[in-house]
Amino acid sequence: MTALVRSELRKVFTTRLWWIMLLAALAWVGLSLGLIIVSAGMEGGFAADSAEYAGAVWPMGASGTLFALVVGIVVVTSEYQHRTVNTTFLVSPRRLPVVLAKAVAAALVGLLFGAVVVGLSAVVAGASILAGGGELNLVDNQVPRVLLGSVAAHVAYTVIGVGVGALIRHQVAALVVGILWVFMLEPILVVVPQLQDVGRWLPGGAVSALYDTGVDYGMGAMELLPVWGASMVLAGYAAVAIALAAATTLRRDVA
Amino acid sequence: MSAIEVRNISKAFRGHRAVDGVSFTVEPGTVTGFLGPNGAGKTTTLRCLLGLVRPDRGEGLFGGRPYASLPAPASEVGAVLEANNLHPGRSGRNHLRTLCDAEGLPLSRADEVLDEVGIAEAGGKRVAGYSMGMRQRLSLAGALLGDPRVLILDEPANGLDPRGIDWLRRFLDYQAHERGVAVLVSSHVLAEVEQTVDNVVIIARGRLVHQGTLSELTGGGESLHEAFLRLTDQENSEQPVGGSR
């Protein structure tokens, strides 16, 4: 099993996708942070030393999860796209260990993504607060919870990506579904108050609960799951994704 | 016990019988040509044998055991199904190293087999820059990593230039006749195999039409080409489609 995980990790790190996605995640998070930093003190923006400002910048690292999802999807779909799945299953004809190794490798890559993206985002967020004359009030703002939750969200999203990829298998279709889900469907379900009863139970809603700082962006405070409940829900989605990947992969003909 | 035993394998795709009750054996130290027209069911038979496709009936055995029950399959059986089962963005050496990891072999095996198939200098290049012949050789290198006693190659001469085909013949000859490996090599191009194979298995429309030694088949003055046409063209029934994938 360790051997298979090592093989899967080598597959990820010997093509370009991982660092392109990491740079994309950093650019995306940097852009989001930059908008808040630039608008600080302007009309409609938060004052840089206010609690609202701190509540808006600390969770920004969590928006790298989309790119973690993409990496998770491609870990599986690239095997079908390039037909390397033939070789993979010739070397390991027992397919369940292969699926589990992919999930473990994806989780480790997600951990790396989360640590780098959330870490750098936190450095920028903290520096901008200090530069604006604010204080790093780590415990009251629940910053450790927000940051650790954001890293965990990256891990969960890469594993969920493995499930999505195994279910859909076609690379472009899987990516389109994943991106539409994260950018279109979930935001609507999580943000629109009438739909939040559904939205807070979705992966995106659960992640929101992990990084929520109670900032009101004008939509009213969101009613989210408690942090422990959100963690369970997210872990549940990851488990379902692995089960789905196993169920769709074990018996199917590879032709 | 035979190195490879295909036992009564049948497989239908969406109602179409791609393979219909095919049985044959391959012995150590021999090269067996697995011949048939395009779409005859060669690739499907090999995929069933190797556990990638689940046969409707029958089974494939290696020394009496199904592929998926072999404790270390890659060190017993080396198989190449398509030369294009490669990620274009990964270097040849890294491709082999991912296999070394999974097979529990030292990473140095990657360079050894690259050398063995004669593309050592291309190991660091991304596969996107490989010719078809280099991809064939890289795929073959992957099959050799575990130093297997059985080799199964599906259309290995595709994309090889005349020099490459000559190299492949000598390689197969060495593996079977010097090292005692059981070699099963499928082909639809008879000239490729005529000088190399000891035995032939011929299938047409999913059914076995002949198994025997090459000399038996061509002993009566008939060429392999003529015998092949006679054996594979007995019925004028519709040619099956979609069976080769």
Coordinates of N, CA and C in Angstrom, one line a residue, chain B residues 107-212:
Chain B
L107 N 14.7 2.2 -7.9 CA 14.5 3.1 -9.0 C 15.5 2.9 -10.1
S108 N 16.7 2.4 -9.8 CA 17.8 2.2 -10.8 C 17.3 1.2 -11.9
R109 N 16.3 0.4 -11.6 CA 15.8 -0.5 -12.7 C 15.4 0.3 -13.9
A110 N 14.8 1.5 -13.7 CA 14.3 2.3 -14.8 C 15.4 2.6 -15.8
D111 N 16.6 3.0 -15.4 CA 17.7 3.2 -16.3 C 18.2 1.9 -16.9
E112 N 18.2 0.8 -16.2 CA 18.6 -0.4 -16.8 C 17.8 -0.8 -17.9
V113 N 16.4 -0.8 -17.8 CA 15.6 -1.2 -18.9 C 15.6 -0.2 -20.0
L114 N 15.8 1.1 -19.7 CA 15.9 2.1 -20.8 C 17.1 1.7 -21.7
D115 N 18.1 1.3 -21.1 CA 19.3 0.9 -21.8 C 19.1 -0.4 -22.6
E116 N 18.3 -1.3 -22.0 CA 18.1 -2.6 -22.6 C 17.3 -2.4 -23.9
V117 N 16.3 -1.5 -23.9 CA 15.6 -1.3 -25.2 C 16.2 -0.2 -26.1
G118 N 17.3 0.3 -25.7 CA 18.1 1.2 -26.6 C 17.6 2.6 -26.7
I119 N 17.0 3.1 -25.6 CA 16.6 4.5 -25.6 C 17.1 5.3 -24.4
A120 N 18.3 4.8 -23.9 CA 18.8 5.4 -22.7 C 18.9 6.9 -22.8
E121 N 19.3 7.4 -23.9 CA 19.6 8.9 -24.1 C 18.3 9.7 -24.0
A122 N 17.1 9.0 -24.2 CA 15.9 9.8 -24.3 C 15.1 9.7 -22.9
G123 N 15.7 9.1 -21.9 CA 15.0 8.9 -20.6 C 14.5 10.2 -20.0
G124 N 15.3 11.3 -20.2 CA 14.9 12.5 -19.5 C 13.9 13.4 -20.3
K125 N 13.6 12.9 -21.5 CA 12.7 13.7 -22.4 C 11.3 13.4 -22.1
R126 N 10.4 14.4 -22.2 CA 9.0 14.1 -22.1 C 8.5 13.3 -23.2
V127 N 7.5 12.4 -22.9 CA 7.1 11.4 -23.9 C 6.4 12.1 -25.1
A128 N 5.9 13.3 -24.9 CA 5.3 14.1 -26.0 C 6.3 14.2 -27.2
G129 N 7.6 14.2 -26.9 CA 8.6 14.3 -27.9 C 9.1 13.0 -28.5
Y130 N 8.5 11.9 -28.1 CA 8.9 10.6 -28.6 C 8.2 10.2 -29.9
S131 N 9.0 9.5 -30.7 CA 8.3 8.9 -31.9 C 7.5 7.7 -31.5
M132 N 6.7 7.2 -32.4 CA 5.9 6.0 -32.2 C 6.8 4.9 -31.8
G133 N 7.9 4.7 -32.5 CA 8.8 3.6 -32.2 C 9.5 3.8 -30.8
M134 N 9.8 5.0 -30.4 CA 10.3 5.2 -29.1 C 9.3 4.9 -28.0
R135 N 8.0 5.2 -28.3 CA 6.9 4.9 -27.3 C 6.8 3.3 -27.2
Q136 N 6.9 2.6 -28.4 CA 6.9 1.2 -28.3 C 8.0 0.7 -27.4
R137 N 9.2 1.2 -27.6 CA 10.3 0.7 -26.8 C 10.2 1.1 -25.3
L138 N 9.6 2.3 -25.1 CA 9.4 2.7 -23.7 C 8.4 1.7 -23.0
S139 N 7.3 1.4 -23.7 CA 6.3 0.5 -23.2 C 6.9 -0.8 -22.9
L140 N 7.7 -1.3 -23.8 CA 8.4 -2.6 -23.7 C 9.3 -2.5 -22.4
A141 N 10.0 -1.4 -22.3 CA 10.9 -1.3 -21.1 C 10.1 -1.4 -19.8
G142 N 8.9 -0.9 -19.8 CA 8.0 -1.0 -18.6 C 7.7 -2.4 -18.3
A143 N 7.4 -3.2 -19.4 CA 7.1 -4.6 -19.2 C 8.3 -5.4 -18.7
L144 N 9.5 -4.9 -19.0 CA 10.7 -5.7 -18.6 C 11.2 -5.4 -17.2
L145 N 10.6 -4.4 -16.5 CA 11.1 -3.9 -15.2 C 11.2 -5.1 -14.2
G146 N 10.2 -5.9 -14.1 CA 10.2 -7.0 -13.1 C 10.9 -8.2 -13.6
D147 N 11.6 -8.2 -14.7 CA 12.3 -9.3 -15.2 C 11.4 -10.6 -15.4
P148 N 10.3 -10.4 -16.1 CA 9.2 -11.5 -16.1 C 9.6 -12.7 -16.9
R149 N 8.9 -13.8 -16.6 CA 9.1 -15.1 -17.3 C 8.1 -15.2 -18.5
V150 N 7.2 -14.3 -18.5 CA 6.2 -14.3 -19.6 C 6.1 -12.9 -20.2
L151 N 6.1 -12.9 -21.5 CA 5.9 -11.6 -22.2 C 4.7 -11.6 -23.1
I152 N 3.8 -10.6 -23.0 CA 2.6 -10.6 -23.8 C 2.6 -9.2 -24.5
L153 N 2.7 -9.2 -25.8 CA 2.9 -7.9 -26.6 C 1.8 -7.9 -27.7
D154 N 1.0 -6.8 -27.6 CA -0.1 -6.6 -28.6 C 0.4 -5.7 -29.7
E155 N 0.5 -6.2 -30.9 CA 1.0 -5.4 -32.0 C 2.2 -4.6 -31.7
P156 N 3.3 -5.3 -31.3 CA 4.5 -4.5 -30.9 C 5.2 -3.8 -32.0
A157 N 5.0 -4.2 -33.2 CA 5.8 -3.7 -34.4 C 5.1 -2.4 -34.9
N158 N 3.9 -2.1 -34.4 CA 3.2 -0.9 -34.9 C 4.1 0.3 -34.7
G159 N 4.4 1.1 -35.8 CA 5.2 2.3 -35.6 C 6.7 2.1 -35.6
L160 N 7.1 0.9 -35.7 CA 8.6 0.7 -35.8 C 9.0 0.8 -37.2
D161 N 10.2 1.3 -37.4 CA 10.8 1.4 -38.7 C 11.5 0.0 -39.0
P162 N 12.0 -0.2 -40.2 CA 12.5 -1.5 -40.5 C 13.7 -1.9 -39.6
R163 N 14.5 -0.9 -39.1 CA 15.5 -1.2 -38.2 C 14.9 -1.7 -36.8
G164 N 13.9 -1.0 -36.5 CA 13.2 -1.3 -35.2 C 12.6 -2.7 -35.2
I165 N 12.0 -3.0 -36.4 CA 11.4 -4.4 -36.5 C 12.5 -5.4 -36.4
D166 N 13.6 -5.2 -37.0 CA 14.7 -6.1 -37.0 C 15.2 -6.3 -35.5
W167 N 15.3 -5.1 -34.8 CA 15.7 -5.2 -33.4 C 14.7 -6.0 -32.6
L168 N 13.3 -5.8 -32.9 CA 12.3 -6.5 -32.1 C 12.4 -8.0 -32.3
R169 N 12.7 -8.4 -33.6 CA 12.8 -9.8 -33.9 C 13.9 -10.4 -33.0
R170 N 15.1 -9.7 -33.0 CA 16.2 -10.3 -32.3 C 15.9 -10.3 -30.8
F171 N 15.2 -9.3 -30.4 CA 14.8 -9.2 -28.9 C 14.0 -10.3 -28.5
L172 N 12.9 -10.6 -29.3 CA 12.0 -11.7 -29.0 C 12.7 -13.1 -29.1
D173 N 13.6 -13.2 -30.1 CA 14.4 -14.4 -30.2 C 15.2 -14.7 -29.0
Y174 N 15.9 -13.6 -28.5 CA 16.7 -13.7 -27.3 C 15.9 -14.1 -26.1
Q175 N 14.8 -13.3 -25.9 CA 14.0 -13.6 -24.7 C 13.5 -15.0 -24.7
A176 N 13.0 -15.5 -25.8 CA 12.4 -16.9 -25.8 C 13.5 -18.0 -25.8
H177 N 14.4 -17.8 -26.7 CA 15.3 -19.0 -27.0 C 16.6 -19.0 -26.2
E178 N 17.0 -17.8 -25.7 CA 18.1 -17.8 -24.8 C 17.7 -17.8 -23.3
R179 N 16.7 -17.0 -23.0 CA 16.3 -16.8 -21.6 C 15.1 -17.7 -21.2
G180 N 14.5 -18.4 -22.2 CA 13.4 -19.3 -21.8 C 12.1 -18.7 -21.5
V181 N 11.9 -17.4 -21.9 CA 10.7 -16.7 -21.6 C 9.6 -17.2 -22.5
A182 N 8.3 -17.3 -22.0 CA 7.2 -17.6 -22.9 C 6.7 -16.3 -23.5
V183 N 6.7 -16.2 -24.8 CA 6.4 -15.0 -25.5 C 5.1 -15.2 -26.3
L184 N 4.1 -14.3 -26.1 CA 2.9 -14.3 -26.9 C 2.8 -12.9 -27.6
V185 N 2.8 -12.9 -28.9 CA 2.9 -11.7 -29.6 C 1.8 -11.6 -30.7
S186 N 0.9 -10.6 -30.5 CA -0.2 -10.6 -31.5 C 0.2 -9.7 -32.7
S187 N -0.4 -10.0 -33.8 CA 0.0 -9.2 -35.0 C -1.1 -9.5 -36.1
H188 N -1.3 -8.5 -36.9 CA -2.0 -8.7 -38.1 C -1.2 -8.6 -39.4
V189 N 0.1 -8.3 -39.1 CA 1.1 -8.2 -40.3 C 1.9 -9.4 -40.2
L190 N 1.7 -10.3 -41.2 CA 2.3 -11.7 -41.1 C 3.8 -11.6 -41.4
A191 N 4.3 -10.7 -42.2 CA 5.7 -10.7 -42.5 C 6.6 -10.4 -41.3
E192 N 6.0 -9.6 -40.3 CA 6.7 -9.3 -39.1 C 7.0 -10.6 -38.3
V193 N 6.1 -11.5 -38.3 CA 6.2 -12.6 -37.4 C 6.8 -13.9 -38.0
E194 N 6.7 -14.0 -39.3 CA 7.0 -15.2 -39.9 C 8.4 -15.7 -39.6
Q195 N 9.3 -14.8 -39.5 CA 10.7 -15.2 -39.2 C 11.0 -15.4 -37.7
T196 N 10.1 -15.1 -36.9 CA 10.4 -15.1 -35.4 C 9.6 -16.2 -34.7
V197 N 8.4 -16.5 -35.1 CA 7.5 -17.3 -34.2 C 7.8 -18.8 -34.4
D198 N 7.6 -19.6 -33.3 CA 7.7 -21.0 -33.4 C 6.3 -21.6 -33.6
N199 N 5.3 -21.0 -32.9 CA 4.0 -21.5 -33.0 C 3.0 -20.4 -33.4
V200 N 1.9 -20.8 -34.0 CA 0.9 -19.8 -34.4 C -0.5 -20.2 -33.8
V201 N -1.2 -19.2 -33.3 CA -2.6 -19.3 -32.9 C -3.3 -18.3 -33.8
I202 N -4.3 -18.8 -34.6 CA -5.0 -17.9 -35.5 C -6.5 -17.9 -35.1
I203 N -7.0 -16.7 -34.9 CA -8.4 -16.5 -34.7 C -9.1 -15.7 -35.7
A204 N -10.3 -15.9 -36.0 CA -11.1 -15.1 -36.9 C -12.5 -15.0 -36.4
R205 N -13.1 -13.8 -36.4 CA -14.5 -13.6 -35.9 C -14.7 -14.1 -34.5
G206 N -13.7 -13.9 -33.7 CA -13.8 -14.3 -32.3 C -13.6 -15.8 -32.0
R207 N -13.3 -16.6 -33.0 CA -13.2 -18.1 -32.8 C -11.8 -18.5 -33.2
L208 N -11.3 -19.5 -32.4 CA -10.0 -20.1 -32.8 C -10.1 -20.9 -34.1
V209 N -9.3 -20.7 -35.0 CA -9.3 -21.5 -36.2 C -8.1 -22.4 -36.4
H210 N -7.0 -22.1 -35.7 CA -5.9 -22.9 -35.8 C -4.9 -22.7 -34.6
Q211 N -4.4 -23.8 -34.1 CA -3.2 -23.7 -33.2 C -2.2 -24.8 -33.6
G212 N -0.9 -24.4 -33.7 CA 0.1 -25.4 -34.0 C 1.4 -24.8 -34.3

